[in-house]
XYZ file of C-alpha atoms in Angstrom:
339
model
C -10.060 30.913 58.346
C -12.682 29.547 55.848
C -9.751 27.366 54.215
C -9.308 25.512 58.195
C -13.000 24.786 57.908
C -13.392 23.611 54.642
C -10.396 21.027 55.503
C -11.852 20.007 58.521
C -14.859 19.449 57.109
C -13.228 17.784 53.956
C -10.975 15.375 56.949
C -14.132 14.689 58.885
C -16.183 12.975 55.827
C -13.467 10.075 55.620
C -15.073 9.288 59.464
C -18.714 9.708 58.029
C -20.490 6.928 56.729
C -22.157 7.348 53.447
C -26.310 7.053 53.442
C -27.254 5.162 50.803
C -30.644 5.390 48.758
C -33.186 2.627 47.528
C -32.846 2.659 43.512
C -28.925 4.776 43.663
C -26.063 2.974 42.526
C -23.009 3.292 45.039
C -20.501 5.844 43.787
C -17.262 4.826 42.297
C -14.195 4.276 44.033
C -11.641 6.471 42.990
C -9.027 3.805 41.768
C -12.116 2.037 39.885
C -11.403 0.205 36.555
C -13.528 -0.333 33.979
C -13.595 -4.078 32.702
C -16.656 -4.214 30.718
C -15.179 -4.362 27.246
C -14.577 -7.625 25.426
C -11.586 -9.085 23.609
C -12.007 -11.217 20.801
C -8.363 -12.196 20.514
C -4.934 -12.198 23.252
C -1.565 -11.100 20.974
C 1.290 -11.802 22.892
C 4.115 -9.695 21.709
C 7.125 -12.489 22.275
C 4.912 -15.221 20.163
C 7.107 -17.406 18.040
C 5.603 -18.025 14.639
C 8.279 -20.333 13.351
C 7.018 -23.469 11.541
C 10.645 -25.570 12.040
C 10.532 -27.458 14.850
C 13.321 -28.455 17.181
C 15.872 -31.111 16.075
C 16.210 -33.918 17.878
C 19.557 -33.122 19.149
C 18.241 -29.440 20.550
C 15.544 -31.514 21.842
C 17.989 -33.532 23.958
C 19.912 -30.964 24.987
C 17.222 -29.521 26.532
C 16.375 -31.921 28.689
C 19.661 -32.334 30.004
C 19.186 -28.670 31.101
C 16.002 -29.437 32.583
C 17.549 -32.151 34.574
C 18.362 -29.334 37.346
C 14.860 -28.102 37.700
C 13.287 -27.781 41.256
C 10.406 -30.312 40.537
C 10.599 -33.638 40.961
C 8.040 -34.584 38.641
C 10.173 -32.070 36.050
C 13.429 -34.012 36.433
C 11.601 -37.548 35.775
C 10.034 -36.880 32.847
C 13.381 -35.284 31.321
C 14.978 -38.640 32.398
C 12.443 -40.791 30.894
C 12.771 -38.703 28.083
C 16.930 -39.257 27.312
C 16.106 -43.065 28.729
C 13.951 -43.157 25.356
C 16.318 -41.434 23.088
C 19.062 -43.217 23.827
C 17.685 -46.876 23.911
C 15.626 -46.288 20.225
C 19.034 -45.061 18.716
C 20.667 -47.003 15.585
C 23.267 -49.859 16.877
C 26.355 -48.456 17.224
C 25.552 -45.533 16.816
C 27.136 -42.546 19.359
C 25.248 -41.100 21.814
C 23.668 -37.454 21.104
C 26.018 -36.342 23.167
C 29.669 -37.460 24.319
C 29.499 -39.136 28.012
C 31.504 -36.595 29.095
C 29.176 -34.344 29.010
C 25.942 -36.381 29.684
C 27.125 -38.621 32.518
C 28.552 -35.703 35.286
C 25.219 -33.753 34.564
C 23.623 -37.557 35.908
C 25.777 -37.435 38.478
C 24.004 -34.975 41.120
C 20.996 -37.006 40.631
C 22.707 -40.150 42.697
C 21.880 -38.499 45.955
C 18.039 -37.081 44.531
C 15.704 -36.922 46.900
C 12.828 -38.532 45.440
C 12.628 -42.043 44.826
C 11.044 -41.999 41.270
C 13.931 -39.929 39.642
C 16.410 -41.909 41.009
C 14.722 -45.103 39.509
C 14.453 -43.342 36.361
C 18.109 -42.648 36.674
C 19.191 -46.120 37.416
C 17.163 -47.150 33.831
C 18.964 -44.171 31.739
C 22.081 -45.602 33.430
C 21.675 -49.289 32.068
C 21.230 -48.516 28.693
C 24.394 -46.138 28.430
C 27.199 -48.044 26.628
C 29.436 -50.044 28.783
C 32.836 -48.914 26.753
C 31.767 -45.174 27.551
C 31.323 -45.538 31.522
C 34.758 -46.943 31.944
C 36.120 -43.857 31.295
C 34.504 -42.081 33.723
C 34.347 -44.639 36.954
C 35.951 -43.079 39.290
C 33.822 -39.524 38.747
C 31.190 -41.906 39.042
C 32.240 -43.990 42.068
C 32.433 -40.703 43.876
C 29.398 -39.785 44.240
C 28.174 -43.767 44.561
C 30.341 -43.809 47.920
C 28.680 -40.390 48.766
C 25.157 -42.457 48.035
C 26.410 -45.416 50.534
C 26.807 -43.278 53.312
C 24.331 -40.589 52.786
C 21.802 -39.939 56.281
C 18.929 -40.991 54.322
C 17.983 -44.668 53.963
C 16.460 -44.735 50.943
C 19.575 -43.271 48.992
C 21.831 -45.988 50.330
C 19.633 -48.491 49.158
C 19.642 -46.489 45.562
C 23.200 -46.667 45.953
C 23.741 -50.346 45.762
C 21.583 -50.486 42.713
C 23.904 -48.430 40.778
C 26.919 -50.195 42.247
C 25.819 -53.118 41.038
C 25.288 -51.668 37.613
C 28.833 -50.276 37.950
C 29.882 -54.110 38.891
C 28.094 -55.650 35.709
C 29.362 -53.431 33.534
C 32.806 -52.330 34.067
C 34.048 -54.477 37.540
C 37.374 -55.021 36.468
C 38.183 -51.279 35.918
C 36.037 -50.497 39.014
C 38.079 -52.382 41.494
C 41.188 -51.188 40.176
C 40.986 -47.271 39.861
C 42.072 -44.808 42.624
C 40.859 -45.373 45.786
C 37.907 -47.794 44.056
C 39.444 -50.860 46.330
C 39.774 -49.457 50.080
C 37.734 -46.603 49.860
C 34.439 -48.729 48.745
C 35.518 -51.800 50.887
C 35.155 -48.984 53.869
C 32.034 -47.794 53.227
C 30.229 -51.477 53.047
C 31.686 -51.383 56.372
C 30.033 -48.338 57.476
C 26.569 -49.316 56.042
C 26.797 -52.825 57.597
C 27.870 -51.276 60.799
C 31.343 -53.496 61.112
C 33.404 -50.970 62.764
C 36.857 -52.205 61.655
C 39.398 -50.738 64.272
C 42.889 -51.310 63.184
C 44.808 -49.553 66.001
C 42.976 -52.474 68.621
C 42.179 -55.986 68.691
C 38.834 -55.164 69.371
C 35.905 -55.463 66.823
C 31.823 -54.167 67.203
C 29.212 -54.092 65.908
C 26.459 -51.294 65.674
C 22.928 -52.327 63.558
C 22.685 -50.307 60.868
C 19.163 -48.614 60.016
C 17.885 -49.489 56.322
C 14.283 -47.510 56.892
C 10.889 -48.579 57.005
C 10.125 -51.674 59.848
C 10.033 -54.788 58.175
C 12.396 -54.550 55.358
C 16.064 -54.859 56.991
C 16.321 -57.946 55.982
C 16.052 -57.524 52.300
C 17.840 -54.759 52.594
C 20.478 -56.473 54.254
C 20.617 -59.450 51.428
C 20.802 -56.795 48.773
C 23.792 -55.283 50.568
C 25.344 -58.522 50.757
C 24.865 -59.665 47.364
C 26.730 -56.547 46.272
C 29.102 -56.954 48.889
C 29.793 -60.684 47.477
C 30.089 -59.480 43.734
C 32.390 -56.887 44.607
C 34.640 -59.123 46.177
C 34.422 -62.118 43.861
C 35.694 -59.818 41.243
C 38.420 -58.268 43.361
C 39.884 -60.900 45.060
C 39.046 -63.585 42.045
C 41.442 -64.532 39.445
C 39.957 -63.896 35.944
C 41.461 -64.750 32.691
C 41.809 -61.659 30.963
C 44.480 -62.736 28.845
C 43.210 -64.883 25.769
C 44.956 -67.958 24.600
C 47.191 -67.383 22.556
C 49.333 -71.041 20.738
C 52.473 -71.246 22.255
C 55.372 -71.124 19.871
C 58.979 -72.768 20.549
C 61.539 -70.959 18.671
C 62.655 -67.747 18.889
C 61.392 -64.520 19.164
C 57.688 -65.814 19.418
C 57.749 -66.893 22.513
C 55.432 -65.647 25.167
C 53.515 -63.368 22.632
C 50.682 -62.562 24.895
C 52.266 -60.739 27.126
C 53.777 -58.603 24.426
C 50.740 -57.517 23.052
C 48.809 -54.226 22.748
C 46.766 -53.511 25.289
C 43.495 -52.726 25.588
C 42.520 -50.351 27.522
C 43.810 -46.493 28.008
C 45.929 -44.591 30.759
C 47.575 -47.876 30.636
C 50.532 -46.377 32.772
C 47.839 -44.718 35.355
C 48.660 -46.818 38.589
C 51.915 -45.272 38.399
C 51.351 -41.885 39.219
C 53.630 -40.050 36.628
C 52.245 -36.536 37.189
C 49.311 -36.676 39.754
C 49.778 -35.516 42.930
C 51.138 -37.906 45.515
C 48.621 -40.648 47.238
C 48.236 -42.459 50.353
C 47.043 -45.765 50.883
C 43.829 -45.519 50.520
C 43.877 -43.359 47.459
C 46.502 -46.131 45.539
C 45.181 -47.852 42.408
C 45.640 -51.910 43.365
C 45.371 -53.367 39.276
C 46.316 -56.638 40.586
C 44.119 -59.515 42.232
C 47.162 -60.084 44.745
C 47.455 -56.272 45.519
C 44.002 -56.635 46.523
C 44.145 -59.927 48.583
C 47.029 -58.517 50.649
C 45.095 -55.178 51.527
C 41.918 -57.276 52.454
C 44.109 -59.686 54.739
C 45.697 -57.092 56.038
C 43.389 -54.262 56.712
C 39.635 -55.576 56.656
C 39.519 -59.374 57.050
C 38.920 -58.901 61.142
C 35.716 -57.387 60.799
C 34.100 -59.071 57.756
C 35.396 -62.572 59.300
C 33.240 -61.760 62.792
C 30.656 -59.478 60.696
C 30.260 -62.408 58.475
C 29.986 -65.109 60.993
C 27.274 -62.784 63.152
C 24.919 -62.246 59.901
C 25.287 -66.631 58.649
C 23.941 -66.837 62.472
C 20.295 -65.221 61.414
C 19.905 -68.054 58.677
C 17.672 -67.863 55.899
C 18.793 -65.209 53.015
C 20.923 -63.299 54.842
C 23.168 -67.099 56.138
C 23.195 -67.828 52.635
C 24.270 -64.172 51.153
C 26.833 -64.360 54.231
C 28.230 -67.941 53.297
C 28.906 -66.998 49.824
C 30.640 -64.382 51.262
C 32.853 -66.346 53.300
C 33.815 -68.749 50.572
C 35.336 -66.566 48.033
C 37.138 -64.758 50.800
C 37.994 -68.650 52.181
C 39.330 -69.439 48.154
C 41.276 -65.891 47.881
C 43.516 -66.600 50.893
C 43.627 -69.772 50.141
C 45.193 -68.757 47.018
C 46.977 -66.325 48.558
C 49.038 -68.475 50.649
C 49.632 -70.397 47.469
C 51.412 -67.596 45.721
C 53.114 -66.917 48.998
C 54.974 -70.293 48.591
């Protein structure tokens, strides 16, 4: 019985509040801790005393890791980083590492969500070797036609700065991979809005949106611009063949085209192992390939797209009438090989 009243009595002080007395320090909590002492040094137990420091190429492999990282302002300076490395290398020199391996780790970065790393991108981009992205353009055009029709404004726009990069510095290859000729030519549709409906003789229109108020019509010229250079060098003879002095006797005759060429997977376009592909999925290496799938397939809607944007005048008529001259000089040469 005394045991039930002790632990009553025991229960019932948790409800009691505690008098306290002038001059009495308040008693100690029972999980107190004592933090009066004083340290006059921290050791941390996984400290790395090592005097080397990192070599440059550990260095840059590090920030390529980095390039993953959940902050924005992580990713940028990692960019900025391999922009400066590469640019302040020897000349010719290789890269610290093989484009293979540093150009799909770029890749993901296309369709970033902040502006700034994307601009840092697009200056990494421009000082990579032009002989090492030909390689790799249609990797690369992949996720550039992912940028072009992405929901967000701002990476479309992104996107035609790196196509244009693409255009500068490897055209000729770009226009002619798989699926680089149709597939692209479809998605300037779609960010123009020039619905191109083959099954009908019918042709609209829907405005695109290009973001903030104010700046469609930049936008637009931009567009256009890239628009115009892709065509000019798809649909516009170039002489890729170098002179060479004809000979007349035998067997030295027409010794350019019996040449070496230049470039590998020279045999690509035909297919030899791949699996099979459609249409839009065929690799068109010649300027007449590619004027018959433009008269054929898209001419409709850039013809009436073409004439609706020349009506606004000002940058946009002018980006539009280039337009309609080179695609006015391919047919025209078309029909010419026709005859």
């Amino acid at each position: 019985m005394g045991s039930s009243v002790k632990k009553k009595r025991d229960k019932k002080k948790d409800f009691q509040k505690q008098k306290l007395k002038v001059g009495k320090a308040r008693p100690q909590a029972a999980n107190f801790t004592d933090t009066s002492f004083k340290s006059k040094a921290i050791v941390l137990s996984t400290q790395s005393l090592n005097i080397n420091a990192p070599s440059s190429s550990d260095q840059f492999s590090h920030h390529l890791s980095l390039l993953t990282s959940r902050s924005d302002t992580q990713r940028k300076e990692s960019l900025s980083y391999l922009t400066a490395t590469v640019s302040s290398r020897p000349v010719g020199s290789p890269l610290p590492q093989p484009a293979s391996i540093l150009v799909p780790k770029l890749l993901p970065l296309f369709l970033d969500g902040s502006n700034g790393v994307r601009n840092q991108l697009l200056k990494l981009l421009r000082v990579l070797p032009s002989g090492e992205v030909e390689d790799l353009i249609e990797k690369i055009l992949l996720y550039v036609r992912a940028g072009m029709t992405h929901l967000a404004a701002d990476i479309r726009l992104s996107s035609m700065d790196i196509l244009g990069w693409l255009l500068e510095v490897a055209g000729e290859a770009l226009v002619s991979c798989a699926g680089g000729w149709v597939k692209t030519l479809r998605c300037f549709l779609a960010m123009l809005g020039w619905s191109n409906e083959e099954a009908s003789e019918s042709w609209s229109t829907n405005k695109a949106s290009f973001g903030k108020a104010g700046s469609e019509g930049k936008t637009l010229v931009k567009i256009l611009n890239t628009l115009g250079l892709f065509l000019k060098i798809g649909i516009t003879e170039a002489e890729t063949i170098e002179h060479v002095q004809d000979i007349n006797f035998f067997p030295l005759s027409y010794v350019q085209y019996h040449m070496l060429p230049r470039r590998s997977n020279t045999y690509a376009s035909l297919n030899l192992f791949g699996s099979h592909r459609d249409e839009d999925n065929q690799m068109y290496e010649q300027c007449g390939e590619r004027r018959k799938i433009l008269s054929s397939k898209f001419l409709k809607a850039l013809e009436q797209g073409l004439e609706s944007a020349r009506q606004e005048g000002g940058e946009i008529g002018r980006a539009a009438a280039v337009i309609t001259k080179i695609i006015t000089q391919s047919l025209h040469d078309l029909e010419a090989d026709e005859v």
